[in-house]
JSON list of C-alpha atoms and ligand atoms in Angstrom, two decimals:
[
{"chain": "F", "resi": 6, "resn": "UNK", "atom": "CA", "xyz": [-9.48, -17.53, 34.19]},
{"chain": "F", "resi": 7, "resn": "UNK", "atom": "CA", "xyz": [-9.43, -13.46, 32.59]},
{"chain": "F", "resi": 8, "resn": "UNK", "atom": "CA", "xyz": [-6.72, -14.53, 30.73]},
{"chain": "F", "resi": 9, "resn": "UNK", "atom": "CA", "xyz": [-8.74, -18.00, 29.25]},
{"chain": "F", "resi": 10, "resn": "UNK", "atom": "CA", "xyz": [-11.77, -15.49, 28.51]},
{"chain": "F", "resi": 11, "resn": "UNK", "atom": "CA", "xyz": [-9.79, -13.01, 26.96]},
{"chain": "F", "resi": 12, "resn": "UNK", "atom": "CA", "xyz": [-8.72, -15.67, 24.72]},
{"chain": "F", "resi": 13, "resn": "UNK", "atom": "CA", "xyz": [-11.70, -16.87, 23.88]},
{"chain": "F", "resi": 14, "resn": "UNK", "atom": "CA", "xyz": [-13.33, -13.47, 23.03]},
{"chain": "F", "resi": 15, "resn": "UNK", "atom": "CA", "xyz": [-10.31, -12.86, 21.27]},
{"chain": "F", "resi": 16, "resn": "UNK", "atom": "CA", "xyz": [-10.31, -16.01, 19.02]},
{"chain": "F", "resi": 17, "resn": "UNK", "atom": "CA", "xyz": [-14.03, -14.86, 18.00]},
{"chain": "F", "resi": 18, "resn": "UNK", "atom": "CA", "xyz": [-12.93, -11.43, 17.16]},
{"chain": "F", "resi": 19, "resn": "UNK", "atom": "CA", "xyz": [-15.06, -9.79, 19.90]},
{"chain": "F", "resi": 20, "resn": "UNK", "atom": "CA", "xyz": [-13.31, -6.83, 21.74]},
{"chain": "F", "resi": 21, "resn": "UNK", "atom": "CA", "xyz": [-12.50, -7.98, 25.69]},
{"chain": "F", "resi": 22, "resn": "UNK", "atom": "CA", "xyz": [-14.47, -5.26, 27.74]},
{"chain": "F", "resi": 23, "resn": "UNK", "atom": "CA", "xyz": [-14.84, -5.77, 31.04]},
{"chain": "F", "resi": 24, "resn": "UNK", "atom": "CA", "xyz": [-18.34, -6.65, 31.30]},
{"chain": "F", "resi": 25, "resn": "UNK", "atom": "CA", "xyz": [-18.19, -9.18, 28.21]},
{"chain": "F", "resi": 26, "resn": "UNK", "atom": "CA", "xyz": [-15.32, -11.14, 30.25]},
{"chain": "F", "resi": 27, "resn": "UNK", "atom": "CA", "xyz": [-17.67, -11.07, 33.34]},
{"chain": "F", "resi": 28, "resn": "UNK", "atom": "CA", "xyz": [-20.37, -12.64, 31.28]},
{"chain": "F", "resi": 29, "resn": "UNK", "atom": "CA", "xyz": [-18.51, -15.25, 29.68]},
{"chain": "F", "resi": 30, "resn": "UNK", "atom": "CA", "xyz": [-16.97, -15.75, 32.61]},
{"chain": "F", "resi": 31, "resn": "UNK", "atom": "CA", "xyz": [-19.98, -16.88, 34.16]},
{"chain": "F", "resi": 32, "resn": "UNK", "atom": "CA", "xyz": [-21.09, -18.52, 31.08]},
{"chain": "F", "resi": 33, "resn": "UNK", "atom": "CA", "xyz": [-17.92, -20.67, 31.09]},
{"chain": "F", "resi": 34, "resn": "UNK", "atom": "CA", "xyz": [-19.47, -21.79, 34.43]},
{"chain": "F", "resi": 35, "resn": "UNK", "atom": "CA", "xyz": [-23.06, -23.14, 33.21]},
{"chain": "F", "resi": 36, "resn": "UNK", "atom": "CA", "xyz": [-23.45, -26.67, 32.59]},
{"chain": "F", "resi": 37, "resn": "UNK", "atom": "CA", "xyz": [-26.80, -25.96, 31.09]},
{"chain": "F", "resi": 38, "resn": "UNK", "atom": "CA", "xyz": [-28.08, -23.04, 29.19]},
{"chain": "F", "resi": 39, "resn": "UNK", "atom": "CA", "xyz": [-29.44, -19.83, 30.86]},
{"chain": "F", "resi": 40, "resn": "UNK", "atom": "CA", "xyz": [-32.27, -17.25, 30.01]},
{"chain": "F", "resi": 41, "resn": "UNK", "atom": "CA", "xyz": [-31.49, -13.47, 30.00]},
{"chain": "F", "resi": 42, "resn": "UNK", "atom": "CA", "xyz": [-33.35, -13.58, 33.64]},
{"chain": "F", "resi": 43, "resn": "UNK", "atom": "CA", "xyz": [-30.94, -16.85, 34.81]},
{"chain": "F", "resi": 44, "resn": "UNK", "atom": "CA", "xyz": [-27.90, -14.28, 34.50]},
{"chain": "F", "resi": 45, "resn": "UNK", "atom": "CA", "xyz": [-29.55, -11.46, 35.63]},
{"chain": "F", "resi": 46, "resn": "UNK", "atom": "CA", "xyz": [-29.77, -13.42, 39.25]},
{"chain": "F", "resi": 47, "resn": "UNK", "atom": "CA", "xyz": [-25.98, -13.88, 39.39]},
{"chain": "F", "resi": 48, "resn": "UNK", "atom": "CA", "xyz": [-25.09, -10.55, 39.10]},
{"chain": "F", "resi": 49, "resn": "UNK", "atom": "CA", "xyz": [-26.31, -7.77, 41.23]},
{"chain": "F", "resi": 50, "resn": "UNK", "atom": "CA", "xyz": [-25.42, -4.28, 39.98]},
{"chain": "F", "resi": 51, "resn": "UNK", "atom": "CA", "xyz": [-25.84, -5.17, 35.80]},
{"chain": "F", "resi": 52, "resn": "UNK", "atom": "CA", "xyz": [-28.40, -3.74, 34.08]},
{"chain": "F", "resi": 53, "resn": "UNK", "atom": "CA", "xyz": [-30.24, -6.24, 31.97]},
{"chain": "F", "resi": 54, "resn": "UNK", "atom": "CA", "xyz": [-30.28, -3.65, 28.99]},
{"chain": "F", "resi": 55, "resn": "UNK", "atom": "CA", "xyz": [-26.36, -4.16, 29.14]},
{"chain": "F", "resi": 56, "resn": "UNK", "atom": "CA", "xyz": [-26.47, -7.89, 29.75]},
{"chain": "F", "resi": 57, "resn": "UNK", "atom": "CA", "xyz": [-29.11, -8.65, 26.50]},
{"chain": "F", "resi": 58, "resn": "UNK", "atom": "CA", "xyz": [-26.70, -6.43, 24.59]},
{"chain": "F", "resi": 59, "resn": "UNK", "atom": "CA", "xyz": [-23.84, -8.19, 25.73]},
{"chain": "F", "resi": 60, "resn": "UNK", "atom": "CA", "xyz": [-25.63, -11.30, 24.68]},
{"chain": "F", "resi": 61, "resn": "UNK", "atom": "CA", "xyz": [-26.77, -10.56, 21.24]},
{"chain": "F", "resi": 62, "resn": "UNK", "atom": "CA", "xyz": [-22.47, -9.85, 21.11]},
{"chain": "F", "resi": 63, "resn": "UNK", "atom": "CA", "xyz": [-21.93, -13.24, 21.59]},
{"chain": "F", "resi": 64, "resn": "UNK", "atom": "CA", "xyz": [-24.82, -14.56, 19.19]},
{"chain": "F", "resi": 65, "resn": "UNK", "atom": "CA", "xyz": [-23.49, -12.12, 16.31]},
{"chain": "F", "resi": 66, "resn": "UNK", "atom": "CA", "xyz": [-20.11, -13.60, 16.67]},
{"chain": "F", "resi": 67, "resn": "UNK", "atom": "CA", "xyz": [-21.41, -17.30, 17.23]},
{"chain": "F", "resi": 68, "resn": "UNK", "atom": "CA", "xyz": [-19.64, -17.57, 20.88]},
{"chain": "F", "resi": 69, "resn": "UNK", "atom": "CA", "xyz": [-23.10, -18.58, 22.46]},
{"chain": "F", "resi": 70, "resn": "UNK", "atom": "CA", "xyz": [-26.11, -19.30, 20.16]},
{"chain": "F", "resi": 71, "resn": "UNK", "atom": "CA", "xyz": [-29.61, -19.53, 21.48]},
{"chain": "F", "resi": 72, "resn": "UNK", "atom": "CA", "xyz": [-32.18, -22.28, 22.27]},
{"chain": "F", "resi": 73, "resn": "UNK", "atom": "CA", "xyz": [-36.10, -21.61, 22.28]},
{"chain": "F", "resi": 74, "resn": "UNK", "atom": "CA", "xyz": [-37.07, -24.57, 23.88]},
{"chain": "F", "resi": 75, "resn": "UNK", "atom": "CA", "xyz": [-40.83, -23.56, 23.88]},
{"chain": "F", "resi": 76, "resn": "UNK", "atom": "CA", "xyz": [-41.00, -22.86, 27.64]},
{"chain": "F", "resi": 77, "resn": "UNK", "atom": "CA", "xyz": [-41.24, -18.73, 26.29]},
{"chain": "F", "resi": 78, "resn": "UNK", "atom": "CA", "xyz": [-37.55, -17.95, 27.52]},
{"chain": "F", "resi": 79, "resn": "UNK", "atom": "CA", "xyz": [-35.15, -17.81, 25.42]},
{"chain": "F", "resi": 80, "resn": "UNK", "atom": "CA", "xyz": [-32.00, -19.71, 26.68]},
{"chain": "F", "resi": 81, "resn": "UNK", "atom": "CA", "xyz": [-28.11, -19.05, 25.65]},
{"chain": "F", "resi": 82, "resn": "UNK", "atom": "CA", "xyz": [-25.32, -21.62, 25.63]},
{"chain": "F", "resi": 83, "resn": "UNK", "atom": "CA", "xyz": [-21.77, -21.44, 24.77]},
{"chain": "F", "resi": 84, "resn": "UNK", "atom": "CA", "xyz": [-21.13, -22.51, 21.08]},
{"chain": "F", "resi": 85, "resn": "UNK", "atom": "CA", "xyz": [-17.90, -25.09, 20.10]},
{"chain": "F", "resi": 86, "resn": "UNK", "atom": "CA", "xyz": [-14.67, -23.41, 19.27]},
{"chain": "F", "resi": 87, "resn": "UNK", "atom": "CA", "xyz": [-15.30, -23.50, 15.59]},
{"chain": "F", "resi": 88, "resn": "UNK", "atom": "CA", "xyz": [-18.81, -23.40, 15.21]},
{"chain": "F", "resi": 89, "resn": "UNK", "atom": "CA", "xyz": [-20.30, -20.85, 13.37]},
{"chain": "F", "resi": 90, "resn": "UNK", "atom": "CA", "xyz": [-23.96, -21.07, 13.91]},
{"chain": "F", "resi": 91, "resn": "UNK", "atom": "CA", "xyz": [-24.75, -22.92, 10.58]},
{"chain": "F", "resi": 92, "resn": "UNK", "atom": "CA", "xyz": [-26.72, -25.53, 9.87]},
{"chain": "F", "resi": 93, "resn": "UNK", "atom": "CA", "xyz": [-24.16, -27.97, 10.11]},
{"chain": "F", "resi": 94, "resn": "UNK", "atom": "CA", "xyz": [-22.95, -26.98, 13.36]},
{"chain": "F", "resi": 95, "resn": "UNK", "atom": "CA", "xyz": [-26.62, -27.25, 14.69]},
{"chain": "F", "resi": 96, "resn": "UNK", "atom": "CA", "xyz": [-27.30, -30.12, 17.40]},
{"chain": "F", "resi": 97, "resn": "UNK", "atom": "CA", "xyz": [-29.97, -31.39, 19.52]},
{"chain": "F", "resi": 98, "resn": "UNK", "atom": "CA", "xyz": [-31.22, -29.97, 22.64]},
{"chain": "F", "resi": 99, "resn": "UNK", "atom": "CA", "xyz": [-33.15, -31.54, 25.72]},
{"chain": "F", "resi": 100, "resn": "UNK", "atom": "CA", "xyz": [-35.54, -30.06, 28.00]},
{"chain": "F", "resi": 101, "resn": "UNK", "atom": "CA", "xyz": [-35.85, -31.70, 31.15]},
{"chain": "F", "resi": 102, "resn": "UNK", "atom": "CA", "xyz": [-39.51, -31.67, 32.30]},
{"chain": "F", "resi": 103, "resn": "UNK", "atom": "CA", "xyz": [-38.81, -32.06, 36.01]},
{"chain": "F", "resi": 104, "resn": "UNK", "atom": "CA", "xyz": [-36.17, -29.42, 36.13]},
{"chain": "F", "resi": 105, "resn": "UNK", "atom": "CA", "xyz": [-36.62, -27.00, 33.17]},
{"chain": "F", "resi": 106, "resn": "UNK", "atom": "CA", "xyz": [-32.86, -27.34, 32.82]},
{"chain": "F", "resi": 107, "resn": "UNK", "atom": "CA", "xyz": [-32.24, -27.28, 28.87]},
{"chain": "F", "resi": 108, "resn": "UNK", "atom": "CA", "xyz": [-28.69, -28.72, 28.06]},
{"chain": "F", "resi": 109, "resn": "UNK", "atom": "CA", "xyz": [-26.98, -29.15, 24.51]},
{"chain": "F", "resi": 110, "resn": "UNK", "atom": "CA", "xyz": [-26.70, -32.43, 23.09]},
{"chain": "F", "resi": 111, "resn": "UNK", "atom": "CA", "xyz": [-23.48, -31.33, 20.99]},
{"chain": "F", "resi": 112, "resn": "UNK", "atom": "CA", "xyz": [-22.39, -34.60, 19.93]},
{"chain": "F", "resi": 113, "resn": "UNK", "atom": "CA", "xyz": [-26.19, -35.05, 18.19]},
{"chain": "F", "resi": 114, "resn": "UNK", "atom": "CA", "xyz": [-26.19, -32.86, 14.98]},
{"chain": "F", "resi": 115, "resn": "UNK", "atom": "CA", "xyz": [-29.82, -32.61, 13.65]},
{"chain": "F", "resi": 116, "resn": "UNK", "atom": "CA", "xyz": [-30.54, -34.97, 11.21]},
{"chain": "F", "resi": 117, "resn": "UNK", "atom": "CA", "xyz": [-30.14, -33.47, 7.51]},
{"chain": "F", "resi": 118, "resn": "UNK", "atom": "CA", "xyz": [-33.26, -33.15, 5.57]},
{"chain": "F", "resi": 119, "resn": "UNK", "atom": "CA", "xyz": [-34.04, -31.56, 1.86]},
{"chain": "F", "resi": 120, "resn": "UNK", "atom": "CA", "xyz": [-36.98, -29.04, 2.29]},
{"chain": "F", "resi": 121, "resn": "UNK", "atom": "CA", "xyz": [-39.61, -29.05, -0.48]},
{"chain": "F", "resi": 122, "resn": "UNK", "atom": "CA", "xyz": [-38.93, -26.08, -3.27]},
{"chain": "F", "resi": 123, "resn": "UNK", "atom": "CA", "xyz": [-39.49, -22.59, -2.49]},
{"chain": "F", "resi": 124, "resn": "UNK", "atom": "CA", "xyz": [-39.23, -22.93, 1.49]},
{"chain": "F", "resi": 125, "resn": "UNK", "atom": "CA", "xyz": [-36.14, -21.08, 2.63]},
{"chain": "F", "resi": 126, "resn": "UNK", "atom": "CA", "xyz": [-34.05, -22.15, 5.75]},
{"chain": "F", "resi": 127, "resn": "UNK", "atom": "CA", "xyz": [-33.70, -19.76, 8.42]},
{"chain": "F", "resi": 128, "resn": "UNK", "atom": "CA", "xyz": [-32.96, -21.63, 11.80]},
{"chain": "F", "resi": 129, "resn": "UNK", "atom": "CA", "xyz": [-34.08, -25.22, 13.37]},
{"chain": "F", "resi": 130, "resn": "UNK", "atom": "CA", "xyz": [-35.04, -25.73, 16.68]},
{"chain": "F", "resi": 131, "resn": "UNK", "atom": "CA", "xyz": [-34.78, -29.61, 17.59]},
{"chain": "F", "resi": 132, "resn": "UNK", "atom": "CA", "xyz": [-36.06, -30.10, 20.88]},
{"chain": "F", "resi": 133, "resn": "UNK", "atom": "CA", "xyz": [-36.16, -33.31, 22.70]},
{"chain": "F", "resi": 134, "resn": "UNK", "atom": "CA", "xyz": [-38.30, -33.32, 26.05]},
{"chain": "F", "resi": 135, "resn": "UNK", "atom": "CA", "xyz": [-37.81, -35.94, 28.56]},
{"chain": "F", "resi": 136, "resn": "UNK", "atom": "CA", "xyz": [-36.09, -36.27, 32.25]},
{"chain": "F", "resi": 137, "resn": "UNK", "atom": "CA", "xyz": [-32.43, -35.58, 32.83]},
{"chain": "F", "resi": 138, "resn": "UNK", "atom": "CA", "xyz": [-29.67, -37.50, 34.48]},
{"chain": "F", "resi": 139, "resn": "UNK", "atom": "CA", "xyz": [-29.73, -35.76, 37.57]},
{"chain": "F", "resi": 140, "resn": "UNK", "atom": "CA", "xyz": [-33.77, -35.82, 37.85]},
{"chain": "F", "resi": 141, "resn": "UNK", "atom": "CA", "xyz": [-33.71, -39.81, 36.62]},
{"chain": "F", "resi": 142, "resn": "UNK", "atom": "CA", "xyz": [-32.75, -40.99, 40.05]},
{"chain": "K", "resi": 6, "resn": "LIG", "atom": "ZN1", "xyz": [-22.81, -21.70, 17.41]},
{"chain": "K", "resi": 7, "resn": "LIG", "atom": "ZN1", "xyz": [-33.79, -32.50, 35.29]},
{"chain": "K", "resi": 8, "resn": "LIG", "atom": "ZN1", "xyz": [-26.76, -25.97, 22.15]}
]
């Protein structure tokens, strides 16, 4: 499992320190995305100035990317092998209103649209609330 996150931080050119393979490592684990204070709980002795830095790492070098989901935290998911945080590579979310889990709809790419002249694109949020599988029982 080092050697699978080695790779991975390798493939997106980000240098394998030991605390950056513990984080992915953990990320790698998450079927859902996490907030800053969602990691912070799984490890003891990590301070969270080190974990947001590690973070913003793996944002920079499009390995995770980040969801605001509008509950106020910001949450962090692991990013396709080839995505690169464009537009194109941007997909759905869903916020589950019983469990506050937020997972990535990858296979749903946000529909394209043509904004009006003079507005620039910066980043999309497309947020779909409703109740997950595992709360839809
Ligand atoms: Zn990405
Ligand atoms: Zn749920
Ligand atoms: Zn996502």
């Amino acid at each position: 499992m080092n050697n699978e996150a080695e790779k991975i931080l390798a493939d997106k050119n980000i240098k394998p320190t030991a605390m950056r393979i513990l984080v992915l490592k953990e990320l790698l684990l998450q079927s859902d995305a996490v907030s800053l204070y969602d990691l912070e709980q799984k490890f003891d002795k990590v301070e969270r100035t080190t974990l947001f830095r590690t973070l913003n790492t793996f944002v920079e070098n499009s390995l995770i990317h980040k969801i605001d989901d509008g509950t106020g935290a910001v949450k962090y998911a692991l990013c396709e092998k080839d995505c690169t945080c464009e537009l194109k590579d941007l997909h759905l979310h869903f916020l589950c209103t019983k469990c506050g889990r937020t997972f990535c709809l990858k296979d749903i790419p946000i529909p394209s649209f043509q904004l009006p002249d003079n507005f620039v694109f910066e980043t999309a949020n497309f947020v779909i609330k409703g109740v997950c599988p595992h709360c839809h029982k």
